[in-house]
PDB file of C-alpha atoms in Angstrom:
ATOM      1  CA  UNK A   1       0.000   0.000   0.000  1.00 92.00           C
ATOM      2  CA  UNK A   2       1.495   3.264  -1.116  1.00 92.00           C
ATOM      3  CA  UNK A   3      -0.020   6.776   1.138  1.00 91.00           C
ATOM      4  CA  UNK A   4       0.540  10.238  -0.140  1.00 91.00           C
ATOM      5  CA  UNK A   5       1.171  13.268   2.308  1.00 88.00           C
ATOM      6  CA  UNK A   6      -2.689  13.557   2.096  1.00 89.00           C
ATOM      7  CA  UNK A   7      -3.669  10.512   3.407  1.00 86.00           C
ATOM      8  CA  UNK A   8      -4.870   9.002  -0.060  1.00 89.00           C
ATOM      9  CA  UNK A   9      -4.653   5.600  -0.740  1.00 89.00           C
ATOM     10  CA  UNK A  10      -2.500   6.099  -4.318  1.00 89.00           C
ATOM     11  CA  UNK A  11      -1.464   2.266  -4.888  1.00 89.00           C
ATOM     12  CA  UNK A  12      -2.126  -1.077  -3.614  1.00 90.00           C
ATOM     13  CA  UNK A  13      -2.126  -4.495  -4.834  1.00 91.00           C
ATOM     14  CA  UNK A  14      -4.678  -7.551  -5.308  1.00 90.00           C
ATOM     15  CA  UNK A  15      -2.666  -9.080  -2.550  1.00 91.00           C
ATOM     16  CA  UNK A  16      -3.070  -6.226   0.329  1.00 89.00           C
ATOM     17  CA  UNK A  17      -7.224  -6.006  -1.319  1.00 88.00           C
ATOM     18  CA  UNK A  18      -7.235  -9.370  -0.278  1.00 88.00           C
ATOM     19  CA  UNK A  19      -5.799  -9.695   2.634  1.00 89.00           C
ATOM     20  CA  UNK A  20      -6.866  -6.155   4.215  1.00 86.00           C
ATOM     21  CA  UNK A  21     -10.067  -6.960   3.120  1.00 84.00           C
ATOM     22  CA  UNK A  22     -10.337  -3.234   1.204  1.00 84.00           C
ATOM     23  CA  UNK A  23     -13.444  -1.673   0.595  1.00 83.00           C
ATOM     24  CA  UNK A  24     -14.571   0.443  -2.005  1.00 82.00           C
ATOM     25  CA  UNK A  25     -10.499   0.391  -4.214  1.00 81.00           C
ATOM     26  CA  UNK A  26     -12.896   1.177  -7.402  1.00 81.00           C
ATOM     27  CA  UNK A  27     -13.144   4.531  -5.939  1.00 80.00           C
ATOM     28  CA  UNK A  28      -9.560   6.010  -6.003  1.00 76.00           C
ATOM     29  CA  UNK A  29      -8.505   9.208  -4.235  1.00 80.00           C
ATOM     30  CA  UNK A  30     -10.589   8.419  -1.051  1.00 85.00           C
ATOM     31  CA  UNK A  31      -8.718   8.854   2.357  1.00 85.00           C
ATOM     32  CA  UNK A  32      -7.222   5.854   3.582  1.00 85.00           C
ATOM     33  CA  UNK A  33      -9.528   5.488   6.333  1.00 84.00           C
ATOM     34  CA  UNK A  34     -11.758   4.943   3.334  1.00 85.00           C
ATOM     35  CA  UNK A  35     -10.811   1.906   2.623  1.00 84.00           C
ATOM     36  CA  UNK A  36      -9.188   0.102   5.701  1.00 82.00           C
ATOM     37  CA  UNK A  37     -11.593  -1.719   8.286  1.00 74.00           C
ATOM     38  CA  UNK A  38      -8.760  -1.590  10.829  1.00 77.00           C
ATOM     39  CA  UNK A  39      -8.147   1.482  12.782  1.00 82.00           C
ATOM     40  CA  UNK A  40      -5.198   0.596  14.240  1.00 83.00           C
ATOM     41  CA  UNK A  41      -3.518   0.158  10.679  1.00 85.00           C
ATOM     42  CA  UNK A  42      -4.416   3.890  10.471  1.00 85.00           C
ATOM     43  CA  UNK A  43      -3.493   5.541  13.466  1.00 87.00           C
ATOM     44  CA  UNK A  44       0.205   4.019  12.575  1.00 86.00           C
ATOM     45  CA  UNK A  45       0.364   5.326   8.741  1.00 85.00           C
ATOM     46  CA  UNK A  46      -0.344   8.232  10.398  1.00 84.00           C
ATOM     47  CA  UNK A  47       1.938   8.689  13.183  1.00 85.00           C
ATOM     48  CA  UNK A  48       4.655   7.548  10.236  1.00 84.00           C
ATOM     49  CA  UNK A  49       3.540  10.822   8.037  1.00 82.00           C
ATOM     50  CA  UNK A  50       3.581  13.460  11.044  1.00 80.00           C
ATOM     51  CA  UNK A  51       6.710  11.750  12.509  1.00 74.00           C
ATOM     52  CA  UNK A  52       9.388  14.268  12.276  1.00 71.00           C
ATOM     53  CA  UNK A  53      12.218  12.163  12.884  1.00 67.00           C
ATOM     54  CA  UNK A  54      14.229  12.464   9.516  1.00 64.00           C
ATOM     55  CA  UNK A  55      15.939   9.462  10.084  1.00 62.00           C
ATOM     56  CA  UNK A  56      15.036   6.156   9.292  1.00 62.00           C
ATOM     57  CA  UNK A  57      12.045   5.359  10.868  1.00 81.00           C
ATOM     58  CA  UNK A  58       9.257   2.342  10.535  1.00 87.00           C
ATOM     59  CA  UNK A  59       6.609   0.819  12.706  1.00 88.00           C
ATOM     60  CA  UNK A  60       6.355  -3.100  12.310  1.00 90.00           C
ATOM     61  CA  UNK A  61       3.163  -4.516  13.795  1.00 90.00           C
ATOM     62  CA  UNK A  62       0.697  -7.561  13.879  1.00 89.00           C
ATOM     63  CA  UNK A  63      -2.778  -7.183  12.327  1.00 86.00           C
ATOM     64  CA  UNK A  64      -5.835  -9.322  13.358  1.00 82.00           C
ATOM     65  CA  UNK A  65      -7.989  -8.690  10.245  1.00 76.00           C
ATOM     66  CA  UNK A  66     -11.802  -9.259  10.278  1.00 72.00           C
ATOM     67  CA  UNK A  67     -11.141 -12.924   9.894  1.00 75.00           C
ATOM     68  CA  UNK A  68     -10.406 -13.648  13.403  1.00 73.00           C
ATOM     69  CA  UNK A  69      -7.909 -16.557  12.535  1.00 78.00           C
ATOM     70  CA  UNK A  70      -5.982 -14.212   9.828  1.00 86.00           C
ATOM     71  CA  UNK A  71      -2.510 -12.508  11.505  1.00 90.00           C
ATOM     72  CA  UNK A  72      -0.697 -10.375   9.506  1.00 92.00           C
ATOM     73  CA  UNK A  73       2.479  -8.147   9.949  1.00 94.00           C
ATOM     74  CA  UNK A  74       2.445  -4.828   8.965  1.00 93.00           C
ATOM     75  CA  UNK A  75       5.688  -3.108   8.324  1.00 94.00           C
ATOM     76  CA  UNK A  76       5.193   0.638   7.485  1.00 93.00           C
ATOM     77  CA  UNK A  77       7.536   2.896   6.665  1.00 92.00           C
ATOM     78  CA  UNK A  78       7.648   7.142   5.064  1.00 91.00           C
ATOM     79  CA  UNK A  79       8.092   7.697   1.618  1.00 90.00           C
ATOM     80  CA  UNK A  80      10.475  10.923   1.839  1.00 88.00           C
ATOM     81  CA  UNK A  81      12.272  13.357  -0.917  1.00 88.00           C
ATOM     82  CA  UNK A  82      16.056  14.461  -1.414  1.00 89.00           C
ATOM     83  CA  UNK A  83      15.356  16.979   1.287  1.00 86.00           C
ATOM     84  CA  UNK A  84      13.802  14.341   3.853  1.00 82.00           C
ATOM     85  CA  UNK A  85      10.645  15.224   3.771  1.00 85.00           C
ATOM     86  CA  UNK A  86       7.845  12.922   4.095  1.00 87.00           C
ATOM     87  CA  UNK A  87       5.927  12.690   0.896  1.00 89.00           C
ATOM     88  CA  UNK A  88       3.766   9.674   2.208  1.00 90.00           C
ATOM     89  CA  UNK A  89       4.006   6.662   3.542  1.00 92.00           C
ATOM     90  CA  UNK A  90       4.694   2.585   1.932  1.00 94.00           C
ATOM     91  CA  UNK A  91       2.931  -0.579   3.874  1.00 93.00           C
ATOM     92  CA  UNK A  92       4.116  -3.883   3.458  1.00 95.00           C
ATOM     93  CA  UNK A  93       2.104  -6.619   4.292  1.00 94.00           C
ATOM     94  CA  UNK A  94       2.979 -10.612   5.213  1.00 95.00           C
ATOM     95  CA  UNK A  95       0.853 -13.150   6.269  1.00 93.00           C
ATOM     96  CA  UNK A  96       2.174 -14.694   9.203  1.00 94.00           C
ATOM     97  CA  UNK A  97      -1.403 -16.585  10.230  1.00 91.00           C
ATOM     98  CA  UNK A  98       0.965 -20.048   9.727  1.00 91.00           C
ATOM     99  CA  UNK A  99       3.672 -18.997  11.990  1.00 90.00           C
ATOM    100  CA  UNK A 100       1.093 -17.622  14.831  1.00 88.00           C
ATOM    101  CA  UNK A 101      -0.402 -21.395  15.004  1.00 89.00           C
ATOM    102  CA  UNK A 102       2.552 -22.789  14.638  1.00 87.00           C
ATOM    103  CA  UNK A 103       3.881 -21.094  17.677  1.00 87.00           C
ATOM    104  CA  UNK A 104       0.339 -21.593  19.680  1.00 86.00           C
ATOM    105  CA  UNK A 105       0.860 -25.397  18.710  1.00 87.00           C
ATOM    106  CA  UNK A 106       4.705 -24.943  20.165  1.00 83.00           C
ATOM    107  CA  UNK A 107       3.460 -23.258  23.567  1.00 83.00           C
ATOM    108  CA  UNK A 108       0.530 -26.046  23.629  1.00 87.00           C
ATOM    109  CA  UNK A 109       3.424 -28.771  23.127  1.00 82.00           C
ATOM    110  CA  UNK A 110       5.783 -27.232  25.443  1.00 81.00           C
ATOM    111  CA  UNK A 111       3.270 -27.110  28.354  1.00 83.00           C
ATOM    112  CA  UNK A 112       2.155 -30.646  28.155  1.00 84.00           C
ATOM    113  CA  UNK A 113       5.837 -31.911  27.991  1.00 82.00           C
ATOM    114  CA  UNK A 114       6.504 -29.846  30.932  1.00 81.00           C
ATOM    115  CA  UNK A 115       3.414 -31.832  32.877  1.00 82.00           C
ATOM    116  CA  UNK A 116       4.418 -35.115  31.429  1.00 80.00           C
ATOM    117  CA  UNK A 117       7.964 -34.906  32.745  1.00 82.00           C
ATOM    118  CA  UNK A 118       6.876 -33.231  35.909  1.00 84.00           C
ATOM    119  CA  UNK A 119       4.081 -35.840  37.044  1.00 82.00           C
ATOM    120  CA  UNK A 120       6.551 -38.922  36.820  1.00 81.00           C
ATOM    121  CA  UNK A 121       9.700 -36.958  38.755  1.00 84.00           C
ATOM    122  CA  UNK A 122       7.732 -35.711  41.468  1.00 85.00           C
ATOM    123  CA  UNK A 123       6.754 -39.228  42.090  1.00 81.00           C
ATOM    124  CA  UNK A 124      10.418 -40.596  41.826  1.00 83.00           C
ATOM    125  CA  UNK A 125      11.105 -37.936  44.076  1.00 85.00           C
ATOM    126  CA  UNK A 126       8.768 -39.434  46.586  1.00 82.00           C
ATOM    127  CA  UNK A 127       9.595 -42.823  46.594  1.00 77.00           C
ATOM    128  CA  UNK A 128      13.478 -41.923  46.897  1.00 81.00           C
ATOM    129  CA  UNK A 129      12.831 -39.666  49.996  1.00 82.00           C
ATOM    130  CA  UNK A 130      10.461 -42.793  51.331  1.00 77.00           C
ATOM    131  CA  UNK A 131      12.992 -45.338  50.932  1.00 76.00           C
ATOM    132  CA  UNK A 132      16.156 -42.699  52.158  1.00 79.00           C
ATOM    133  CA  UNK A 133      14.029 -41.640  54.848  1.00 78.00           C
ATOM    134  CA  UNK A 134      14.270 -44.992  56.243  1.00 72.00           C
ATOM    135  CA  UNK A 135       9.987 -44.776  56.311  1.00 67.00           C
ATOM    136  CA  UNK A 136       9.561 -47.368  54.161  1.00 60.00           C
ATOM    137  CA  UNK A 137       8.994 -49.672  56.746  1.00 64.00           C
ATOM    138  CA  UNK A 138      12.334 -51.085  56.553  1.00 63.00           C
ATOM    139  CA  UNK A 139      12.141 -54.316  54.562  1.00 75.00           C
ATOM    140  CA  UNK A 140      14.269 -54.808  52.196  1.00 79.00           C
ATOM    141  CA  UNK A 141      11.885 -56.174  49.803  1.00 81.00           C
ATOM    142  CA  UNK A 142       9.480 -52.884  50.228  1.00 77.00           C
ATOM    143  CA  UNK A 143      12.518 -50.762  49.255  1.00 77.00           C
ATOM    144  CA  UNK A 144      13.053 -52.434  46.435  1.00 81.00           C
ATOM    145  CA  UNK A 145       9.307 -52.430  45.382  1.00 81.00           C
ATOM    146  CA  UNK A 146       9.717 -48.519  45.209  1.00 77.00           C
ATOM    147  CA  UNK A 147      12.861 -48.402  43.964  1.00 83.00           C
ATOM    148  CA  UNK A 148      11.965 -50.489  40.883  1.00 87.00           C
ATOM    149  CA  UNK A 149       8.838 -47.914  40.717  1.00 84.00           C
ATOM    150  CA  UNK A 150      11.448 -45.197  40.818  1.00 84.00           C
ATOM    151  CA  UNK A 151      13.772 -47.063  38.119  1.00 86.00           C
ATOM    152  CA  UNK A 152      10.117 -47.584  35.901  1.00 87.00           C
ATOM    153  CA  UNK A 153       9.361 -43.633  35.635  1.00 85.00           C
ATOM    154  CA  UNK A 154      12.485 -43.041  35.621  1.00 87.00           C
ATOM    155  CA  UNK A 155      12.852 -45.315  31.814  1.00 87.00           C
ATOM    156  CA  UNK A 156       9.663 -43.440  30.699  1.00 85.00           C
ATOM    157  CA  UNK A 157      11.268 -40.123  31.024  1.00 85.00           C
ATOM    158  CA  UNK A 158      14.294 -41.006  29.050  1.00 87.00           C
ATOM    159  CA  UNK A 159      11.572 -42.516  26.488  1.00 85.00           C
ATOM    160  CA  UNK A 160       9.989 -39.174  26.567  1.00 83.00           C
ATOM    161  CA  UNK A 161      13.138 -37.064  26.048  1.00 83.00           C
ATOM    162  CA  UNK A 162      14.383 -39.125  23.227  1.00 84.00           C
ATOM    163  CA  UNK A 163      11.101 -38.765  21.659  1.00 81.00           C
ATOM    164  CA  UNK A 164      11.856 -34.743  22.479  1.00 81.00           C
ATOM    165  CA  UNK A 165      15.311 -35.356  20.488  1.00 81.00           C
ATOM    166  CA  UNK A 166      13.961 -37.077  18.045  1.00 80.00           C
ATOM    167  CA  UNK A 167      11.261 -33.991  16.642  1.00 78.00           C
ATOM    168  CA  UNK A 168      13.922 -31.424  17.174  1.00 76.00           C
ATOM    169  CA  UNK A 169      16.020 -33.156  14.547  1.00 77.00           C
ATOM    170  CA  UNK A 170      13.073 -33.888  12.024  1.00 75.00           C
ATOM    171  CA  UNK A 171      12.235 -30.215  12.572  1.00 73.00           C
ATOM    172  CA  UNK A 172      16.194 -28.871  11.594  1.00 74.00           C
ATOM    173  CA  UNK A 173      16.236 -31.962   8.890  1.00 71.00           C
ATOM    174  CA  UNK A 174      18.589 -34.080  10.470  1.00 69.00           C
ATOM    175  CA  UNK A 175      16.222 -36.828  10.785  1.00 58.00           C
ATOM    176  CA  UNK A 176      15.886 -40.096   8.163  1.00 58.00           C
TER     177      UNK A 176
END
């Protein structure tokens, strides 16, 4: 999407149409308000048009749109002459709605190996500090019962974490 000092939408693709969901692009000219559904989108093209910083400047952000499952990353940046001054502003747009579930699915996965590792230590942990306690009850064959309990959880643990291994080398390709 291309802004001049105005606030005109001046150019735009069928991809940002699309995925901005714009309204009314048969009707050039219009403020860009016009033709974007999401405020936020242009409260930053503006604050990029009056910033006075004649630097490099740019805003980057994420964009739900009016599909609630669609992200997209918004990376906006002034259009400016020889002399620096603004003339309008340029949007880029990227659909990152993959990479957002992608991480969700991550954070999902990353809490439920976190309670699938913690449920079988804490109950190693207990039936170690039984038997070193000496509250085991003292026989020899009871300590062994929970140690062999211990030595069990223990084995599914090191099952789990090679399974761990294993998907963090099929994810960097390193896995036939």
């Amino acid at each position: 999407l291309v802004t001049n000092l105005e606030h005109q939408l001046v150019l735009w693709n069928a991809s940002a149409v699309r995925m901005l969901e714009l309204i009314g692009t048969d009707e050039p000219g219009k403020a860009i308000g016009h033709y974007l559904r999401d405020p936020v989108l242009v409260d930053s093209l503006e604050r990029i048009m009056n910033s006075k910083d004649e630097g490099f400047s740019m805003i980057s952000q994420e964009i739900r749109t009016a599909n609630p499952s669609s992200v997209l990353m918004a990376q906006m940046a002034p259009v400016r002459d020889e002399q620096g001054r603004v003339l309008g502003a340029v949007t880029v747009l990227r659909d990152i709605t993959k990479l957002k579930e992608i991480e969700k699915v991550k954070s999902q996965f990353v809490s439920m190996v976190a309670h699938e590792l913690r449920s079988p230590l804490a109950a190693i942990e207990g039936w170690l500090e039984v038997v070193l306690s000496g509250e085991a009850g003292g026989s020899e064959e009871q300590n062994r019962t929970w140690l062999l309990r211990a030595k069990a959880r223990a084995h599914s643990l090191l099952a789990l974490v090679t399974d761990l291994r294993a998907i963090n080398k099929l994810e960097a390709g390193k896995f036939a």
